[in-house]
Short mmCIF file of C-alpha atoms in Angstrom, two decimals:
data_model
loop_
_atom_site.label_atom_id
_atom_site.label_comp_id
_atom_site.label_asym_id
_atom_site.label_seq_id
_atom_site.Cartn_x
_atom_site.Cartn_y
_atom_site.Cartn_z
CA MET A 1 0.00 0.00 0.00
CA TYR A 2 2.69 2.48 1.00
CA GLN A 3 4.60 1.93 -2.22
CA VAL A 4 1.50 2.83 -4.24
CA VAL A 5 0.89 5.93 -2.13
CA PHE A 6 4.50 7.19 -2.33
CA GLU A 7 4.39 6.84 -6.12
CA ARG A 8 1.73 9.56 -6.11
CA SER A 9 2.90 11.94 -3.40
CA PRO A 10 6.02 12.57 -1.28
CA TRP A 11 3.85 13.93 1.56
CA VAL A 12 2.76 10.85 3.49
CA GLN A 13 2.15 10.24 7.18
CA GLY A 14 1.84 6.63 8.30
CA LEU A 15 -0.58 5.66 11.07
CA SER A 16 -0.25 1.87 10.95
CA CYS A 17 0.59 -0.94 8.56
CA ASP A 18 -2.69 -0.43 6.70
CA GLU A 19 -3.55 3.24 7.22
CA CYS A 20 -1.91 6.53 6.26
CA PHE A 21 -2.52 10.14 5.35
CA MET A 22 -1.47 11.55 1.98
CA SER A 23 -1.44 15.17 0.87
CA LEU A 24 -1.93 15.88 -2.80
CA ASP A 25 0.23 18.38 -4.62
CA PRO A 26 -1.27 21.90 -4.41
CA ALA A 27 -0.99 22.04 -8.20
CA HIS A 28 -3.22 18.97 -8.54
CA THR A 29 -6.15 19.87 -10.83
CA GLY A 30 -7.87 16.50 -11.19
CA ASP A 31 -11.20 15.49 -9.69
CA PRO A 32 -10.55 14.35 -6.08
CA LEU A 33 -13.13 11.56 -6.23
CA SER A 34 -11.65 10.18 -9.47
CA THR A 35 -8.19 10.35 -7.90
CA ALA A 36 -9.44 8.42 -4.85
CA HIS A 37 -10.99 5.67 -7.00
CA GLU A 38 -7.81 5.43 -9.09
CA LEU A 39 -5.74 5.05 -5.92
CA ARG A 40 -8.10 2.37 -4.58
CA ALA A 41 -7.79 0.41 -7.82
CA ALA A 42 -3.99 0.69 -7.76
CA ILE A 43 -3.82 -0.58 -4.16
CA GLN A 44 -6.10 -3.50 -4.98
CA ALA A 45 -3.95 -4.44 -7.99
CA ALA A 46 -0.65 -4.10 -6.10
CA THR A 47 -1.82 -6.17 -3.11
CA GLY A 48 -3.56 -8.92 -5.03
CA GLY A 49 -7.11 -7.96 -4.14
CA CYS A 50 -6.96 -5.97 -0.90
CA THR A 51 -9.74 -3.37 -0.84
CA ALA A 52 -9.17 0.19 0.35
CA SER A 53 -11.43 2.94 1.64
CA ILE A 54 -10.36 6.54 1.04
CA GLY A 55 -11.68 9.73 2.56
CA VAL A 56 -10.68 13.10 1.11
CA GLY A 57 -11.02 16.42 2.88
CA PRO A 58 -9.30 19.73 3.70
CA SER A 59 -7.78 18.31 6.92
CA ARG A 60 -6.73 15.08 8.56
CA LEU A 61 -9.74 15.21 10.87
CA VAL A 62 -12.29 15.42 8.06
CA ALA A 63 -10.45 12.96 5.80
CA ARG A 64 -10.27 10.29 8.50
CA ILE A 65 -13.92 10.63 9.51
CA ALA A 66 -14.91 10.53 5.82
CA THR A 67 -12.93 7.28 5.51
CA LYS A 68 -14.88 5.71 8.37
CA HIS A 69 -18.14 6.71 6.68
CA CYS A 70 -17.24 5.05 3.37
CA LYS A 71 -15.96 1.73 4.73
CA PRO A 72 -15.58 -1.10 3.97
CA ASP A 73 -14.85 -0.46 0.29
CA GLY A 74 -15.57 3.03 -0.96
CA ALA A 75 -14.51 6.66 -1.31
CA MET A 76 -15.91 9.94 -0.02
CA VAL A 77 -14.92 13.53 -0.72
CA ILE A 78 -15.81 16.41 1.63
CA ALA A 79 -15.08 19.84 0.16
CA ALA A 80 -14.10 22.73 2.43
CA ASN A 81 -17.52 24.41 2.08
CA GLU A 82 -19.23 21.12 2.99
CA VAL A 83 -17.36 20.60 6.26
CA PRO A 84 -19.79 22.48 8.59
CA ASP A 85 -22.84 20.49 7.43
CA PHE A 86 -20.89 17.21 7.34
CA MET A 87 -19.59 17.58 10.90
CA LYS A 88 -23.02 18.36 12.32
CA GLN A 89 -24.18 14.77 11.89
CA VAL A 90 -20.93 13.13 13.05
CA ASP A 91 -21.14 11.21 16.35
CA VAL A 92 -18.93 12.72 19.08
CA LYS A 93 -17.28 9.34 19.68
CA GLU A 94 -15.57 9.69 16.29
CA LEU A 95 -13.56 12.71 17.44
CA PRO A 96 -9.90 12.31 18.47
CA GLY A 97 -9.57 12.20 22.24
CA VAL A 98 -13.11 10.96 22.95
CA GLY A 99 -12.67 7.57 24.58
CA PRO A 100 -15.33 5.34 26.16
CA LYS A 101 -15.43 7.26 29.45
CA LEU A 102 -15.74 10.76 27.98
CA ASN A 103 -18.25 9.50 25.42
CA LYS A 104 -20.38 8.06 28.23
CA VAL A 105 -20.37 11.35 30.16
CA LEU A 106 -21.26 13.37 27.04
CA ARG A 107 -24.19 11.08 26.30
CA GLU A 108 -25.44 11.40 29.86
CA LEU A 109 -25.56 15.15 29.19
CA GLY A 110 -27.58 14.53 26.02
CA ILE A 111 -24.66 15.31 23.71
CA PHE A 112 -24.52 12.75 20.91
CA SER A 113 -23.55 14.68 17.77
CA CYS A 114 -20.83 17.17 16.95
CA ALA A 115 -23.53 19.75 16.31
CA GLN A 116 -24.71 19.39 19.91
CA LEU A 117 -21.15 19.53 21.26
CA ALA A 118 -20.19 22.53 19.12
CA GLY A 119 -23.30 24.36 20.29
CA THR A 120 -22.54 23.79 23.98
CA PRO A 121 -20.56 26.60 25.66
CA LEU A 122 -17.30 25.52 27.24
CA SER A 123 -18.48 27.04 30.54
CA THR A 124 -21.53 24.75 30.52
CA LEU A 125 -19.35 21.67 30.05
CA LYS A 126 -17.08 22.76 32.89
CA LYS A 127 -20.05 23.29 35.20
CA ALA A 128 -21.05 19.70 34.48
CA GLY A 129 -17.62 18.54 35.66
CA LEU A 130 -16.13 18.05 32.19
CA LYS A 131 -12.69 19.51 31.63
CA VAL A 132 -12.51 19.31 27.84
CA GLY A 133 -10.18 21.61 25.95
CA GLU A 134 -10.92 24.18 23.29
CA LYS A 135 -9.27 21.82 20.81
CA LEU A 136 -12.08 19.28 21.19
CA LEU A 137 -14.71 21.94 20.52
CA GLU A 138 -12.74 23.00 17.44
CA PHE A 139 -12.75 19.40 16.24
CA ALA A 140 -16.53 19.30 16.72
CA ARG A 141 -16.77 22.30 14.37
CA GLY A 142 -14.49 20.65 11.82
CA ILE A 143 -11.50 22.87 12.62
CA ASP A 144 -8.16 21.05 12.58
CA GLY A 145 -5.08 23.23 12.99
CA ARG A 146 -2.57 20.41 13.44
CA ARG A 147 0.49 21.06 11.35
CA TRP A 148 1.78 18.75 8.67
CA GLU A 149 4.77 16.68 9.76
CA ASN A 150 6.92 15.29 6.98
CA ILE A 151 8.09 11.69 7.22
CA GLN A 152 11.32 11.54 9.19
CA GLU A 153 14.09 9.02 8.84
CA ARG A 154 13.09 5.80 10.57
CA LYS A 155 14.81 5.31 13.92
CA SER A 156 13.70 1.74 14.56
CA ILE A 157 12.34 -1.30 12.74
CA GLY A 158 10.09 -3.78 14.49
CA ALA A 159 6.88 -5.79 14.61
CA GLN A 160 4.18 -6.05 17.27
CA ILE A 161 1.18 -8.32 17.87
CA THR A 162 -1.43 -7.59 20.56
CA TRP A 163 -4.42 -9.55 19.22
CA GLY A 164 -5.04 -13.22 19.87
CA VAL A 165 -1.86 -13.74 21.91
CA ARG A 166 -2.58 -16.76 24.11
CA HIS A 167 0.10 -19.28 25.18
CA SER A 168 0.41 -21.97 27.85
CA THR A 169 4.11 -22.85 27.97
CA HIS A 170 7.49 -21.15 27.84
CA GLN A 171 8.33 -23.18 24.73
CA GLU A 172 5.27 -21.82 22.90
CA VAL A 173 6.25 -18.26 23.79
CA CYS A 174 9.83 -18.78 22.59
CA GLU A 175 8.61 -20.17 19.26
CA PHE A 176 6.31 -17.15 18.92
CA LEU A 177 9.20 -14.80 19.73
CA ARG A 178 11.41 -16.54 17.17
CA LYS A 179 8.85 -16.06 14.39
CA LEU A 180 8.36 -12.41 15.32
CA THR A 181 12.13 -11.88 15.41
CA ASP A 182 12.46 -13.52 11.97
CA GLU A 183 9.95 -11.00 10.61
CA VAL A 184 11.80 -8.05 12.16
CA CYS A 185 15.15 -9.19 10.75
CA ALA A 186 13.58 -9.71 7.31
CA ARG A 187 12.38 -6.09 7.46
CA LEU A 188 15.86 -4.96 8.51
CA ALA A 189 17.40 -6.78 5.56
CA LYS A 190 14.85 -5.32 3.15
CA ALA A 191 15.62 -1.81 4.45
CA GLY A 192 19.40 -2.44 4.24
CA LYS A 193 19.81 -1.70 7.95
CA HIS A 194 21.15 -3.27 11.11
CA GLY A 195 21.05 -1.90 14.64
CA ARG A 196 22.70 -1.89 18.04
CA THR A 197 19.74 -1.82 20.43
CA ILE A 198 17.33 -4.77 20.69
CA THR A 199 14.03 -4.06 22.44
CA LEU A 200 11.31 -6.38 23.72
CA LYS A 201 7.90 -4.97 24.57
CA ILE A 202 5.54 -7.18 26.61
CA LEU A 203 1.89 -6.75 27.58
CA GLU A 204 1.07 -8.70 30.74
CA ALA A 205 -2.55 -9.28 31.72
CA VAL A 206 -3.62 -7.47 34.89
CA LYS A 207 -4.98 -10.00 37.36
CA GLY A 208 -8.60 -9.43 38.30
CA ALA A 209 -9.22 -6.98 35.44
CA ASP A 210 -12.73 -6.68 34.02
CA SER A 211 -12.98 -8.88 30.89
CA ASN A 212 -15.37 -6.31 29.38
CA MET A 213 -12.41 -3.94 28.98
CA ARG A 214 -10.93 -6.00 26.14
CA LYS A 215 -12.01 -6.01 22.49
CA GLY A 216 -13.62 -9.35 21.70
CA SER A 217 -12.67 -12.64 23.30
CA VAL A 218 -8.99 -12.46 22.31
CA GLY A 219 -8.19 -8.77 22.77
CA HIS A 220 -5.37 -7.85 25.15
CA GLY A 221 -7.56 -6.04 27.71
CA ILE A 222 -6.04 -4.09 30.63
CA CYS A 223 -2.32 -4.84 30.77
CA HIS A 224 0.93 -3.97 32.47
CA HIS A 225 3.34 -2.63 29.84
CA HIS A 226 6.95 -3.82 30.14
CA THR A 227 9.77 -2.59 27.88
CA ARG A 228 13.25 -4.09 28.15
CA SER A 229 16.25 -3.61 25.88
CA CYS A 230 19.96 -4.29 25.59
CA THR A 231 22.66 -2.69 23.48
CA VAL A 232 25.18 -4.87 21.67
CA PRO A 233 28.76 -3.83 20.76
CA GLU A 234 28.26 -4.31 17.00
CA PRO A 235 25.20 -3.67 14.77
CA ALA A 236 22.96 -6.74 14.42
CA GLN A 237 20.68 -8.07 11.70
CA ASP A 238 21.07 -11.85 12.01
CA SER A 239 17.82 -13.45 13.22
CA GLY A 240 19.48 -16.08 15.41
CA PHE A 241 21.66 -13.49 17.12
CA VAL A 242 18.77 -11.09 17.75
CA PHE A 243 16.53 -13.91 19.00
CA GLY A 244 19.16 -14.95 21.54
CA HIS A 245 18.89 -11.54 23.21
CA VAL A 246 15.09 -11.36 22.84
CA LYS A 247 14.77 -14.75 24.57
CA ARG A 248 17.04 -13.60 27.41
CA LEU A 249 15.02 -10.41 27.91
CA TRP A 250 11.81 -12.45 28.04
CA THR A 251 13.27 -14.92 30.54
CA ASP A 252 14.49 -12.10 32.79
CA LEU A 253 10.95 -10.69 33.05
CA ALA A 254 9.76 -13.96 34.65
CA ILE A 255 6.17 -13.55 33.42
CA HIS A 256 3.94 -16.61 33.28
CA PRO A 257 3.18 -17.57 29.65
CA LYS A 258 -0.58 -17.62 30.34
CA GLU A 259 -0.45 -13.93 31.33
CA LEU A 260 1.11 -12.83 28.01
CA ARG A 261 -1.23 -10.63 25.93
CA GLY A 262 1.04 -8.81 23.50
CA VAL A 263 4.58 -8.86 22.15
CA GLY A 264 6.71 -6.37 20.24
CA VAL A 265 10.27 -6.79 19.01
CA SER A 266 12.26 -3.91 17.53
CA VAL A 267 15.81 -2.94 16.64
CA SER A 268 16.99 0.68 16.91
CA LYS A 269 20.18 2.76 16.66
CA LEU A 270 20.14 1.82 13.00
CA GLU A 271 23.08 1.92 10.62
CA ALA A 272 23.54 0.98 6.99
CA ALA A 273 24.28 -2.74 6.65
CA SER A 274 27.61 -2.31 4.88
CA GLN A 275 29.62 -5.19 6.33
CA THR A 276 29.33 -8.71 7.76
CA ILE A 277 29.28 -8.88 11.54
CA ASN A 278 30.69 -11.71 13.66
CA HIS A 279 27.51 -12.30 15.67
CA GLN A 280 28.84 -15.30 17.61
CA THR A 281 31.68 -13.22 19.03
CA ASN A 282 29.33 -10.37 19.90
CA LEU A 283 26.86 -12.66 21.62
CA SER A 284 29.58 -14.18 23.78
CA PHE A 285 30.91 -10.73 24.64
CA CYS A 286 27.46 -9.52 25.69
CA ASP A 287 26.56 -12.64 27.64
CA ASN A 288 29.83 -12.46 29.61
CA GLN A 289 29.21 -8.92 30.88
CA SER A 290 28.49 -8.52 34.56
CA ARG A 291 24.93 -8.57 35.87
CA LYS A 292 25.30 -4.96 36.92
CA ARG A 293 26.31 -3.86 33.40
CA LYS A 294 23.38 -5.71 31.86
CA GLN A 295 20.93 -4.17 34.31
CA THR A 296 22.04 -0.63 33.52
CA GLU A 297 21.55 -1.27 29.82
CA MET A 298 17.95 -2.35 30.27
CA GLU A 299 15.13 0.10 29.73
CA VAL A 300 12.68 0.40 32.61
CA GLU A 301 8.95 -0.08 32.31
CA SER A 302 7.08 2.61 30.34
CA SER A 303 10.29 3.81 28.67
CA THR A 304 10.38 6.35 25.87
CA LEU A 305 11.05 3.58 23.37
CA GLY A 306 7.65 2.10 24.18
CA TRP A 307 5.79 5.43 24.04
CA SER A 308 7.54 6.68 20.89
CA GLU A 309 5.63 4.09 18.86
CA CYS A 310 2.21 5.22 20.19
CA GLY A 311 -0.20 7.54 18.42
CA VAL A 312 -2.27 10.04 20.41
CA GLU A 313 -5.33 7.78 20.46
CA ASP A 314 -3.21 4.87 21.67
CA MET A 315 -1.83 7.07 24.46
CA VAL A 316 -5.34 8.06 25.58
CA ASP A 317 -6.47 4.41 25.54
CA ARG A 318 -3.38 3.38 27.50
CA LEU A 319 -4.00 6.09 30.09
CA ASP A 320 -7.64 4.96 30.38
CA GLN A 321 -6.50 1.37 30.95
CA ASP A 322 -4.03 2.45 33.64
CA MET A 323 -6.68 4.51 35.41
CA GLU A 324 -9.28 1.73 35.29
CA ALA A 325 -6.72 -0.69 36.74
CA LEU A 326 -5.74 1.87 39.40
CA LYS A 327 -9.38 2.47 40.24
CA HIS A 328 -9.81 -1.24 40.99
CA GLY A 329 -6.60 -1.30 43.04
CA ILE A 330 -4.74 -3.76 40.80
CA ILE A 331 -1.67 -1.68 39.84
CA ASP A 332 0.72 0.64 41.64
CA LYS A 333 -0.76 4.11 42.13
CA ALA A 334 2.31 5.82 40.62
CA LEU A 335 2.06 4.01 37.25
CA PRO A 336 -0.62 6.22 35.62
CA GLU A 337 1.33 9.33 36.61
CA ARG A 338 4.44 7.90 34.94
CA SER A 339 2.33 7.05 31.88
CA LEU A 340 0.99 10.59 31.72
CA SER A 341 4.47 12.05 32.07
CA MET A 342 5.92 9.81 29.33
CA ALA A 343 3.02 10.55 26.97
CA LEU A 344 3.47 14.31 27.38
CA GLN A 345 7.25 14.11 26.97
CA THR A 346 6.84 12.09 23.76
CA LEU A 347 4.25 14.49 22.29
CA GLN A 348 6.35 17.52 23.19
CA ALA A 349 9.37 15.96 21.47
CA ARG A 350 7.20 15.58 18.35
CA GLY A 351 6.01 19.17 18.61
CA ASP A 352 2.41 17.92 18.72
CA SER A 353 0.63 20.56 20.78
CA ALA A 354 -2.80 19.28 19.72
CA GLY A 355 -1.89 15.85 21.05
CA VAL A 356 -0.71 17.40 24.32
CA ASP A 357 -4.06 19.19 24.65
CA LEU A 358 -6.00 15.96 24.11
CA VAL A 359 -3.97 13.96 26.62
CA ILE A 360 -4.25 16.73 29.22
CA ALA A 361 -8.01 16.95 28.62
CA ARG A 362 -8.30 13.21 29.21
CA ALA A 363 -6.15 13.38 32.32
CA LYS A 364 -8.28 16.21 33.70
CA HIS A 365 -11.40 14.12 33.09
CA TRP A 366 -9.92 11.49 35.42
CA GLU A 367 -9.06 14.22 37.90
CA THR A 368 -12.71 15.29 37.92
CA GLU A 369 -13.88 11.71 38.43
CA ALA A 370 -11.40 11.26 41.27
CA GLN A 371 -12.64 14.43 42.98
CA MET A 372 -16.28 13.32 42.68
CA LEU A 373 -15.47 9.87 44.09
CA VAL A 374 -13.53 11.39 46.97
CA LYS A 375 -16.48 13.59 47.85
CA THR A 376 -19.01 10.75 47.50
CA GLN A 377 -17.03 8.21 49.50
CA SER A 378 -16.14 10.76 52.18
CA MET A 379 -19.84 11.44 52.72
CA ARG A 380 -20.67 7.72 52.84
CA ALA A 381 -17.80 6.77 55.15
CA GLY A 382 -17.87 9.89 57.27
CA ALA A 383 -14.15 10.23 56.67
CA GLN A 384 -12.34 13.14 58.24
CA SER A 385 -10.06 13.68 55.24
CA ASP A 386 -9.65 12.62 51.63
CA GLN A 387 -6.60 10.54 52.52
CA GLU A 388 -8.81 8.22 54.60
CA VAL A 389 -10.93 7.24 51.59
CA GLN A 390 -8.80 5.84 48.77
CA PRO A 391 -5.15 6.89 48.38
CA TRP A 392 -5.23 6.61 44.58
CA LEU A 393 -7.91 9.28 44.31
CA THR A 394 -6.00 12.04 46.06
CA HIS A 395 -2.75 10.84 44.48
CA TRP A 396 -4.17 11.38 41.00
CA ILE A 397 -5.66 14.77 41.94
CA GLY A 398 -2.13 15.86 42.80
CA ALA A 399 -0.52 14.20 39.78
CA LEU A 400 -1.56 16.92 37.32
CA LYS A 401 -0.01 19.52 39.58
CA ARG A 402 3.31 17.67 39.38
CA VAL A 403 3.19 17.10 35.61
CA ARG A 404 3.26 20.54 34.02
CA PRO A 405 3.89 20.39 30.25
CA THR A 406 5.26 23.27 28.22
CA THR A 407 3.11 23.16 25.11
CA ALA A 408 4.80 24.13 21.84
CA LYS A 409 2.95 26.64 19.69
CA ASN A 410 2.35 25.16 16.26
CA LYS A 411 1.18 27.20 13.34
CA PRO A 412 -1.39 25.28 11.28
CA SER A 413 -0.40 24.34 7.76
CA ILE A 414 -2.64 24.74 4.73
CA ILE A 415 -3.80 21.27 3.79
CA ASN A 416 -5.24 20.69 0.35
CA CYS A 417 -6.29 17.07 0.28
CA TRP A 418 -5.71 13.95 2.37
CA ALA A 419 -6.42 10.33 1.71
CA LYS A 420 -6.28 7.06 3.58
#
């Protein structure tokens, strides 16, 4: 798919393996709908029959919503003068930053469509306990000022699976890790790269978590996120060599195979693969290092490597999962605060001020819920102070005061046309 898209435009932003944004050349004079259908046909021919849905609009927001409305196999074009009427009938749950919790609260207030949200004063929403940002109201009106970010040089190559991961034995997990590592190394070879840092990302099921929080019967549900990595002396690309380190990182985590819900393997600190590396020598060198040296090379849980691969919506979902788990007392109370801090640091590094606004709005929603629960439980229990109710509630109320982001000011770019 990406090869077909890049043949038509150098301005491409990837979202996943099967979804991307593309900006047409400002000098493009063809009919947008005809262009979309031509692109769909080209993707189907190049992939051997894979269908594609394409939404076209003056911004990423409109283009992506248009894509959802023309699935599973169609095209839709929304011109700039059609945006106000189009957005009026869009469900609020389709807006970036509106997760299950916020959507539920909005519906309890009788707000189902973007027209209803756009027509609600911000002061009214705040009085109802909602701390949504101006950015969300702009989205409801079809205004998207997020700047265009050109594709940057890739800093890591990897593969991740978080759907249908169910294993019973250590041997099954190792075989799964080997196959995933083979895929990563094949991608490295295709890109002509090798790298020095090998990273393993693991999703571990949270014990006692509500099964309704996962998508379908084999979704990953609420999970602990673990990221571990090691750096080798020489760049690596050989599958057997990389797998040896991936297997060691997995073994060191000491997670029961039945609790595994997702796996990601990646290689970073990339270099051009210009020479043959003696992997056997390197593996022996690494394995003979002291335990202390190996520990310092490992990335701690919720590291930047793990967050750097997340989109804004993934960050909001991850924060929601952490807060739900915290609410039920099944994870450490400091974990969501670390997640919030890492999400904001990652978005600031990208210069994504809109993403920062959305994550902060979501975090403030949880702050509001915590305050309401503190008040309710204090009244029921006759507690003398908030600290006597539930420590996580007051901890989270204070978390936002400790995490103070410096939002970058981004000037919106003029977007002509986007497609998925």
